[in-house]
Short mmCIF file of C-alpha atoms in Angstrom, two decimals:
data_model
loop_
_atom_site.label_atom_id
_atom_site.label_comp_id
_atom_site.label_asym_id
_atom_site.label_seq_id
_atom_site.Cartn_x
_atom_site.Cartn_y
_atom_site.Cartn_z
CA UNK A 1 -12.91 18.86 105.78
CA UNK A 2 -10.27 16.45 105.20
CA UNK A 3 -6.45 15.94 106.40
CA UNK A 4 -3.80 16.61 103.83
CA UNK A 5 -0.71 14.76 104.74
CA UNK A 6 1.64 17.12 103.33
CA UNK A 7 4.54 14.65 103.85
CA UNK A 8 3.00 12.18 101.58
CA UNK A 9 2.21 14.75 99.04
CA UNK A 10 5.49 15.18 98.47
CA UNK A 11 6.58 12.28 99.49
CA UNK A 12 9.37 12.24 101.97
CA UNK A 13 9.60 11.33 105.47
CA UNK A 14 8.46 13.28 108.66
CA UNK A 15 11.65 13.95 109.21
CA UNK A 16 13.35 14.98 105.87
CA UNK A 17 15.50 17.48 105.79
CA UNK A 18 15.33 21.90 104.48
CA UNK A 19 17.16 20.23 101.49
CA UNK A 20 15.43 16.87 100.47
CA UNK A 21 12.03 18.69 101.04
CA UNK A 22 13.07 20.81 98.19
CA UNK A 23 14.42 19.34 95.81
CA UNK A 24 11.20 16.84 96.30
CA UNK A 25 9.01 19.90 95.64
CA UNK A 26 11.32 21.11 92.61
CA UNK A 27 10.91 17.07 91.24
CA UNK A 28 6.70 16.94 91.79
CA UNK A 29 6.28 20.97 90.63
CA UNK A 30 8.22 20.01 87.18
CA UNK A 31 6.39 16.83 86.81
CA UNK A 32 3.00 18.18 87.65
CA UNK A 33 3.02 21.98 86.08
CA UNK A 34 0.61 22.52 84.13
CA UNK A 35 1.67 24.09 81.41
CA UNK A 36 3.73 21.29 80.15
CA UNK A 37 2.20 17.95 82.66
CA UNK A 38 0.15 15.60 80.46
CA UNK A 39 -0.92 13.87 83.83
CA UNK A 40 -4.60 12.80 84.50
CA UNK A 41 -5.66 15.62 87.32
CA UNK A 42 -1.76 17.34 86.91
CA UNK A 43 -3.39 21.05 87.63
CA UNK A 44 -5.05 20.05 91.07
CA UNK A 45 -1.58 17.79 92.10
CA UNK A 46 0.31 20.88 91.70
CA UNK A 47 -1.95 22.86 93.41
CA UNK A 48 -1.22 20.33 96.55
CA UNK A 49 2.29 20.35 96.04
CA UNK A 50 2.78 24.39 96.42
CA UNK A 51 0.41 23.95 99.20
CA UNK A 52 2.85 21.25 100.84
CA UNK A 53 5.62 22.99 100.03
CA UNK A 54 4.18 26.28 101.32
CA UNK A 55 3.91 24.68 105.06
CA UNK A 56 6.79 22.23 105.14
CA UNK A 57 9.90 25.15 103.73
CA UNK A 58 8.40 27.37 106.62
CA UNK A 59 9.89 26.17 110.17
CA UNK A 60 7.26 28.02 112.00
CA UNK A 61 4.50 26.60 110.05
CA UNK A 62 6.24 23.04 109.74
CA UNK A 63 6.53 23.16 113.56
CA UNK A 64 2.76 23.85 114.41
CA UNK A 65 1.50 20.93 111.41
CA UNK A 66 3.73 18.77 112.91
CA UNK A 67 1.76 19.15 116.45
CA UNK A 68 -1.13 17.56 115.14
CA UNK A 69 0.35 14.29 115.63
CA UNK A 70 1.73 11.47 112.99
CA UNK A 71 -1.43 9.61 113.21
CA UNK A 72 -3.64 11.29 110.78
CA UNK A 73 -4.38 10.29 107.39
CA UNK A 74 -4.90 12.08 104.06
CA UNK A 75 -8.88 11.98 103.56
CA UNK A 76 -9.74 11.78 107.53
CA UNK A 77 -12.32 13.95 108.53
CA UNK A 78 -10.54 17.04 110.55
CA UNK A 79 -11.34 19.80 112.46
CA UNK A 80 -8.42 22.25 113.57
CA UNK A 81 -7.95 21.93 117.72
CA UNK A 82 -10.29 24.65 119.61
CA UNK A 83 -6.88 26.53 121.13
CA UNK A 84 -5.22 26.34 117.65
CA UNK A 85 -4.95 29.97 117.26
CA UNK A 86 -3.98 30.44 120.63
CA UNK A 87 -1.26 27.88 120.84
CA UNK A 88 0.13 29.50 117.28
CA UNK A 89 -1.00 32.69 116.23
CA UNK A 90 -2.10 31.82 112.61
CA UNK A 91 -5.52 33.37 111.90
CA UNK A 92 -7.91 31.84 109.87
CA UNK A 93 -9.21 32.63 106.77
CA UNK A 94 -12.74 33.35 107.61
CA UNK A 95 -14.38 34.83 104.72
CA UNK A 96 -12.38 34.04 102.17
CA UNK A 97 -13.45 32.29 98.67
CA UNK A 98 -14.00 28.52 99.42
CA UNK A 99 -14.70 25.39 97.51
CA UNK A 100 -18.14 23.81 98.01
CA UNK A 101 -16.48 19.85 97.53
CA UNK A 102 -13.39 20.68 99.45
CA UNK A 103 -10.80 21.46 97.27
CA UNK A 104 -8.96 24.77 96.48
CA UNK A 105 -10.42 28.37 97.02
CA UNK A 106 -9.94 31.41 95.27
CA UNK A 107 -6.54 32.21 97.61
CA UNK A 108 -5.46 28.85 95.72
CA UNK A 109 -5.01 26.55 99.13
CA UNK A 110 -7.33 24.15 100.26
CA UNK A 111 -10.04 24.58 102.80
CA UNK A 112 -7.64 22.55 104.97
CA UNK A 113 -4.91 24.72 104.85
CA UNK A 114 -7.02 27.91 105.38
CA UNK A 115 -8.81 26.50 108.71
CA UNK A 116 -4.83 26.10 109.80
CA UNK A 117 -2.82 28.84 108.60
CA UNK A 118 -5.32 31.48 106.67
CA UNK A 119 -3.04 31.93 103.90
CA UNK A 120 -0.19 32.65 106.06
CA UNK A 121 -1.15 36.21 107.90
CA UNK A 122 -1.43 36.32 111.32
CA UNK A 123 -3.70 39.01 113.24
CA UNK A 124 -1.51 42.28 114.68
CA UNK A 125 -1.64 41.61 118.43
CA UNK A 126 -2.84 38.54 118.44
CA UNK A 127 -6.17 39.78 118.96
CA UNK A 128 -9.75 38.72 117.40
CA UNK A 129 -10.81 41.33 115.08
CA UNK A 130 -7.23 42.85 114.44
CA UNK A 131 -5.89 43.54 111.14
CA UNK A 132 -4.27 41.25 109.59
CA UNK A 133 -0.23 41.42 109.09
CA UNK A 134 1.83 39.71 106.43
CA UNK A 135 6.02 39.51 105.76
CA UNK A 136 6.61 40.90 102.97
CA UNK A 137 7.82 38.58 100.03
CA UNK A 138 11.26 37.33 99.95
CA UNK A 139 13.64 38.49 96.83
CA UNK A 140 16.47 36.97 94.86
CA UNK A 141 18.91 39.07 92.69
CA UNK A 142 22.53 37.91 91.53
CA UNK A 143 25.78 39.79 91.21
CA UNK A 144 28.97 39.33 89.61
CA UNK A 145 31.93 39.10 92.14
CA UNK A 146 35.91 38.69 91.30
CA UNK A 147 37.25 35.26 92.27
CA UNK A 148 39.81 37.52 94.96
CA UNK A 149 36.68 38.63 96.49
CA UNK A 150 35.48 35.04 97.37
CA UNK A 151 38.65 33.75 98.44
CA UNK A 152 39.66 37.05 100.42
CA UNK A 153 36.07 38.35 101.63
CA UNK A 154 34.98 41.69 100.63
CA UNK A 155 32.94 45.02 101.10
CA UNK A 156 31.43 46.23 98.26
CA UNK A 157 28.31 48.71 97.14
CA UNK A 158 26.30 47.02 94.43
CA UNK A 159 23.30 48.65 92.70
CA UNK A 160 20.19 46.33 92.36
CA UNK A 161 18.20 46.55 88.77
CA UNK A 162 15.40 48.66 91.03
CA UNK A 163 18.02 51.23 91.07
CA UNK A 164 18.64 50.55 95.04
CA UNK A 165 22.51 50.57 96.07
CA UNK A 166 23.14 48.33 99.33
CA UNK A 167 26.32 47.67 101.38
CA UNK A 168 27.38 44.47 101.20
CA UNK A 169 30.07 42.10 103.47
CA UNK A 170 31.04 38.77 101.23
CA UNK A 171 32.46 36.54 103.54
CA UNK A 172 35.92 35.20 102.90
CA UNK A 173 35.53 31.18 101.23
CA UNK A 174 32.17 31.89 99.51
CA UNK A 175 31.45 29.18 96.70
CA UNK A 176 30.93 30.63 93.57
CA UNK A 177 26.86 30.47 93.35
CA UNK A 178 26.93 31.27 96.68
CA UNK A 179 24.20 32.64 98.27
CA UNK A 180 24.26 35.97 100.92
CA UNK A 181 21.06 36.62 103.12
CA UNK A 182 20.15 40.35 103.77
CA UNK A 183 17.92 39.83 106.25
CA UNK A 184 14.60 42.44 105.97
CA UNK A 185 15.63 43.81 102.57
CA UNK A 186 13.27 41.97 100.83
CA UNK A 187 9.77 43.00 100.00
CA UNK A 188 7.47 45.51 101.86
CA UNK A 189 5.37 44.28 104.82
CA UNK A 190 2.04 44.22 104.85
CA UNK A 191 -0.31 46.47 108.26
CA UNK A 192 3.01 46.34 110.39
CA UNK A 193 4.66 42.92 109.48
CA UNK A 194 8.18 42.51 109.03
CA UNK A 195 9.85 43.10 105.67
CA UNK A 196 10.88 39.80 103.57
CA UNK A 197 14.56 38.94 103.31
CA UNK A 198 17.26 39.26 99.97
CA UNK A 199 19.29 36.15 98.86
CA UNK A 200 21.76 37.37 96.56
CA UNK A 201 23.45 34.87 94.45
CA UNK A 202 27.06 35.24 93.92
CA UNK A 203 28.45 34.83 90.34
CA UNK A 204 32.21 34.07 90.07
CA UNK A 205 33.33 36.29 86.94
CA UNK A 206 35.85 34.96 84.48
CA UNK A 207 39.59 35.35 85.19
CA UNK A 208 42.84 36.25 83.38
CA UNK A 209 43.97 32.56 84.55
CA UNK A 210 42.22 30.83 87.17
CA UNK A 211 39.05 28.91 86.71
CA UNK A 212 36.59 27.55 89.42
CA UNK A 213 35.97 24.01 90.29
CA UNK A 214 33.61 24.21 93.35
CA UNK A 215 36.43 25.36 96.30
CA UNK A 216 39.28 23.92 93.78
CA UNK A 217 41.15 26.43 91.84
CA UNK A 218 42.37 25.16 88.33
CA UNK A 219 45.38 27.23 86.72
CA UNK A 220 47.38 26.08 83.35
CA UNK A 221 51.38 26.65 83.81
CA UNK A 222 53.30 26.89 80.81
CA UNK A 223 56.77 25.32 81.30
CA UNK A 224 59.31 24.96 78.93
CA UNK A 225 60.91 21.56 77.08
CA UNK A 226 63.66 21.28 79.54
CA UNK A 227 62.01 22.31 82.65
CA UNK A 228 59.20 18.74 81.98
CA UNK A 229 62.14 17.00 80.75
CA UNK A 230 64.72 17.69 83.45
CA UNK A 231 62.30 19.15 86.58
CA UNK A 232 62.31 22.29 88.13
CA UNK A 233 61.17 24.52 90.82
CA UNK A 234 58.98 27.22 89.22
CA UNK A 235 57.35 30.07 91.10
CA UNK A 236 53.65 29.27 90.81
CA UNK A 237 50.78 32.06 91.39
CA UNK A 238 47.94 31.26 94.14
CA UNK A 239 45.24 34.01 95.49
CA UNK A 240 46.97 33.64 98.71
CA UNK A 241 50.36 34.58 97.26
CA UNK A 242 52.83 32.71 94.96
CA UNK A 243 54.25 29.53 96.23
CA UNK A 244 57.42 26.66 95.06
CA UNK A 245 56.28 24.24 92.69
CA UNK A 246 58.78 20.89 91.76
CA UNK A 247 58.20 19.96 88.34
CA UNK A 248 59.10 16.19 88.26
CA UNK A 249 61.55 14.96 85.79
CA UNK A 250 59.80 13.55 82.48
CA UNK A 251 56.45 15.63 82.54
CA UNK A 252 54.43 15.14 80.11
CA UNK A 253 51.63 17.89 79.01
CA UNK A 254 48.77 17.82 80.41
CA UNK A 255 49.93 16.22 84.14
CA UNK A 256 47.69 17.83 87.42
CA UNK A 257 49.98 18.66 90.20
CA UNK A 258 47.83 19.21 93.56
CA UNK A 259 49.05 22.64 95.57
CA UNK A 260 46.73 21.29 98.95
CA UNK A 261 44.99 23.66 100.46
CA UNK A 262 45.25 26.56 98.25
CA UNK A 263 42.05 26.72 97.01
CA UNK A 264 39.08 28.58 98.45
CA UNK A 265 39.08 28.54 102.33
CA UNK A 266 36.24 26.56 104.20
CA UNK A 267 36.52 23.13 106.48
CA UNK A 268 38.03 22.17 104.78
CA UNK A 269 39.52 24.47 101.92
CA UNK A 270 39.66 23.44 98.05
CA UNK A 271 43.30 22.67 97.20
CA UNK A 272 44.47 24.13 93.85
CA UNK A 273 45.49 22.09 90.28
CA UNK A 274 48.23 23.05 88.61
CA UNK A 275 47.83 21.72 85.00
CA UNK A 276 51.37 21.91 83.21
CA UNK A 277 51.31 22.94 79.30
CA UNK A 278 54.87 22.50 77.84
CA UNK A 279 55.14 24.90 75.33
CA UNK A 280 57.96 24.54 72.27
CA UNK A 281 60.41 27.43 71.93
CA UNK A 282 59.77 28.51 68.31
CA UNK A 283 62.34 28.23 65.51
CA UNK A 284 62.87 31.37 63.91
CA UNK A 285 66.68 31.53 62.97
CA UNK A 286 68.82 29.27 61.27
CA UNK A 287 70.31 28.30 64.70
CA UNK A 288 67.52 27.85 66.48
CA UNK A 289 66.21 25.21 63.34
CA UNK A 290 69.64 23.72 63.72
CA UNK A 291 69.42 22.91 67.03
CA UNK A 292 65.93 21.45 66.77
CA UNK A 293 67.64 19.60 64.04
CA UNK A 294 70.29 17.87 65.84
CA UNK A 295 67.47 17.05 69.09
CA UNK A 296 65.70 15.26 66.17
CA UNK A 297 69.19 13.20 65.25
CA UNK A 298 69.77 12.87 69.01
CA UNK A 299 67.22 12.11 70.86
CA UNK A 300 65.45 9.74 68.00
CA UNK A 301 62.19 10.51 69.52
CA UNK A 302 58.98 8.96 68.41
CA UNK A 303 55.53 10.67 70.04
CA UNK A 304 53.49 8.00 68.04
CA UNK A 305 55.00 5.19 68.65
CA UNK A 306 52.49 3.81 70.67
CA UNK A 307 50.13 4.74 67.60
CA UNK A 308 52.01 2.61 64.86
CA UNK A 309 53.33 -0.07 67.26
CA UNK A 310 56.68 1.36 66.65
#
């Protein structure tokens, strides 16, 4: 049978990250799907990509390929080592569907892959002639958590759409889009093997007045005429409790002020933007329309100057 380099399948290096060995899969499985690929051979491509991807996401699995050595290439006649099974566990696929030319059996993986890994079981005990044993499938659900609960941590009780309620700890300084592991309450396993794991994703929810900028918090202040015009110390609100904020003299609309550090914790923590809005008193009396009156005679103010070269 031949060698399938999975590396150069999806081309990335031997030693390539979790991360860029994704997002390499994610780039090849979009190009080659075939549902939408107009590439010359695009079904069989993807059908080497999953199978790269399938070895090279699992450490266990990565680990053993990698044994076989660097110095094999893709199309190299290969037969698995005599103590393979031994050395790793993985149980072959004997008996399955396979492809008279070498290519992909009825499981979907190549002969290849099936002389390694057998689709992924591995044999209760360890033992010739013992049933096979699978983890069950891994599972990914998402659920809608307050900002507070990211930046303080939380315990909750959420209710998955199977109708299954689980306790859950959020740590405190989880990114919105997050993700929490719950290790074995994923799928079923199959004759004895452990269950798969849950990855919830967390969703930030909107808020009354914070908004979400990775670990930065954003918040609009409204301050009045005189406070921009004149500076001030205004009482600002932060999840970890209000704080002092100096408004310099002559600020405009629109100016960021920085509050460092007050953003979601981590190493290090998101800091927290202060965006100031100055927002005009209205005029609803005959005073108060005087008084805007004589600012206007006063202060012989122009916005738009810089507009009409005034």
């Amino acid at each position: 049978m031949e060698f399938k380099d999975y590396y150069e399948i999806l081309g990335v290096d031997r030693g390539a990250s979790a991360d860029e060995i994704k997002k390499a899969y994610r780039r090849l499985a979009r190009k080659y799907h075939p549902d939408v690929s107009k590439e010359a051979q695009a079904e069989d491509r993807f059908k080497e990509v999953n199978e790269a991807y399938e070895v090279l996401k699992d450490p266990e699995k990565r680990r053993a390929y990698d044994q076989l050595g660097a110095n094999w290439k893709s199309g190299q006649d290969f037969r698995p080592p005599p103590d393979w099974e031994d050395m790793f566990g993985f149980g072959g696929a004997a008996g399955g569907a396979r492809a008279a030319d070498g290519g992909f059996g009825g499981n979907g993986f190549s002969d290849f892959f099936d002389s390694l890994f057998g689709g992924g079981f591995r044999r209760a005990g360890g033992g010739a002639g013992g049933m096979f044993r699978q983890k069950g499938a891994d599972q990914r659900a998402s659920i809608r958590v307050n900002i507070e609960d990211l930046y303080h941590g939380a315990s909750k009780t959420i209710r998955l759409a199977s109708g299954r309620s689980l306790k859950i700890s959020i740590p405190r300084g989880m990114a919105d889009g997050g993700q929490i592991r719950l290790a074995g309450q994923g799928g079923p396993g199959v004759n004895g093997g452990p269950n798969g794991d849950l990855y919830l994703t967390l969703n930030a929810a909107p808020h009354a007045y914070y908004r979400l900028d990775g670990r930065d918090i954003l918040l609009d202040l409204p301050v009045a005429p005189w406070e921009a015009a004149l500076g001030a110390s205004i009482k600002v609100p932060t999840l970890g409790g209000p704080v002092e904020l100096k408004i310099p003299p002559g600020t405009q609309s629109g100016r960021k002020l920085r509050l460092k550090g007050r953003g979601l914790p981590g190493s290090p923590p998101g800091d927290q933007y202060v965006l100031v809005q100055v927002v005009t008193p209205p005029a609803e009396t005959e005073a108060q329309r005087d008084f805007y009156a004589r600012m206007q005679k006063e202060l012989a103010f122009d916005p738009r100057a810089h507009l009409t070269g005034g």
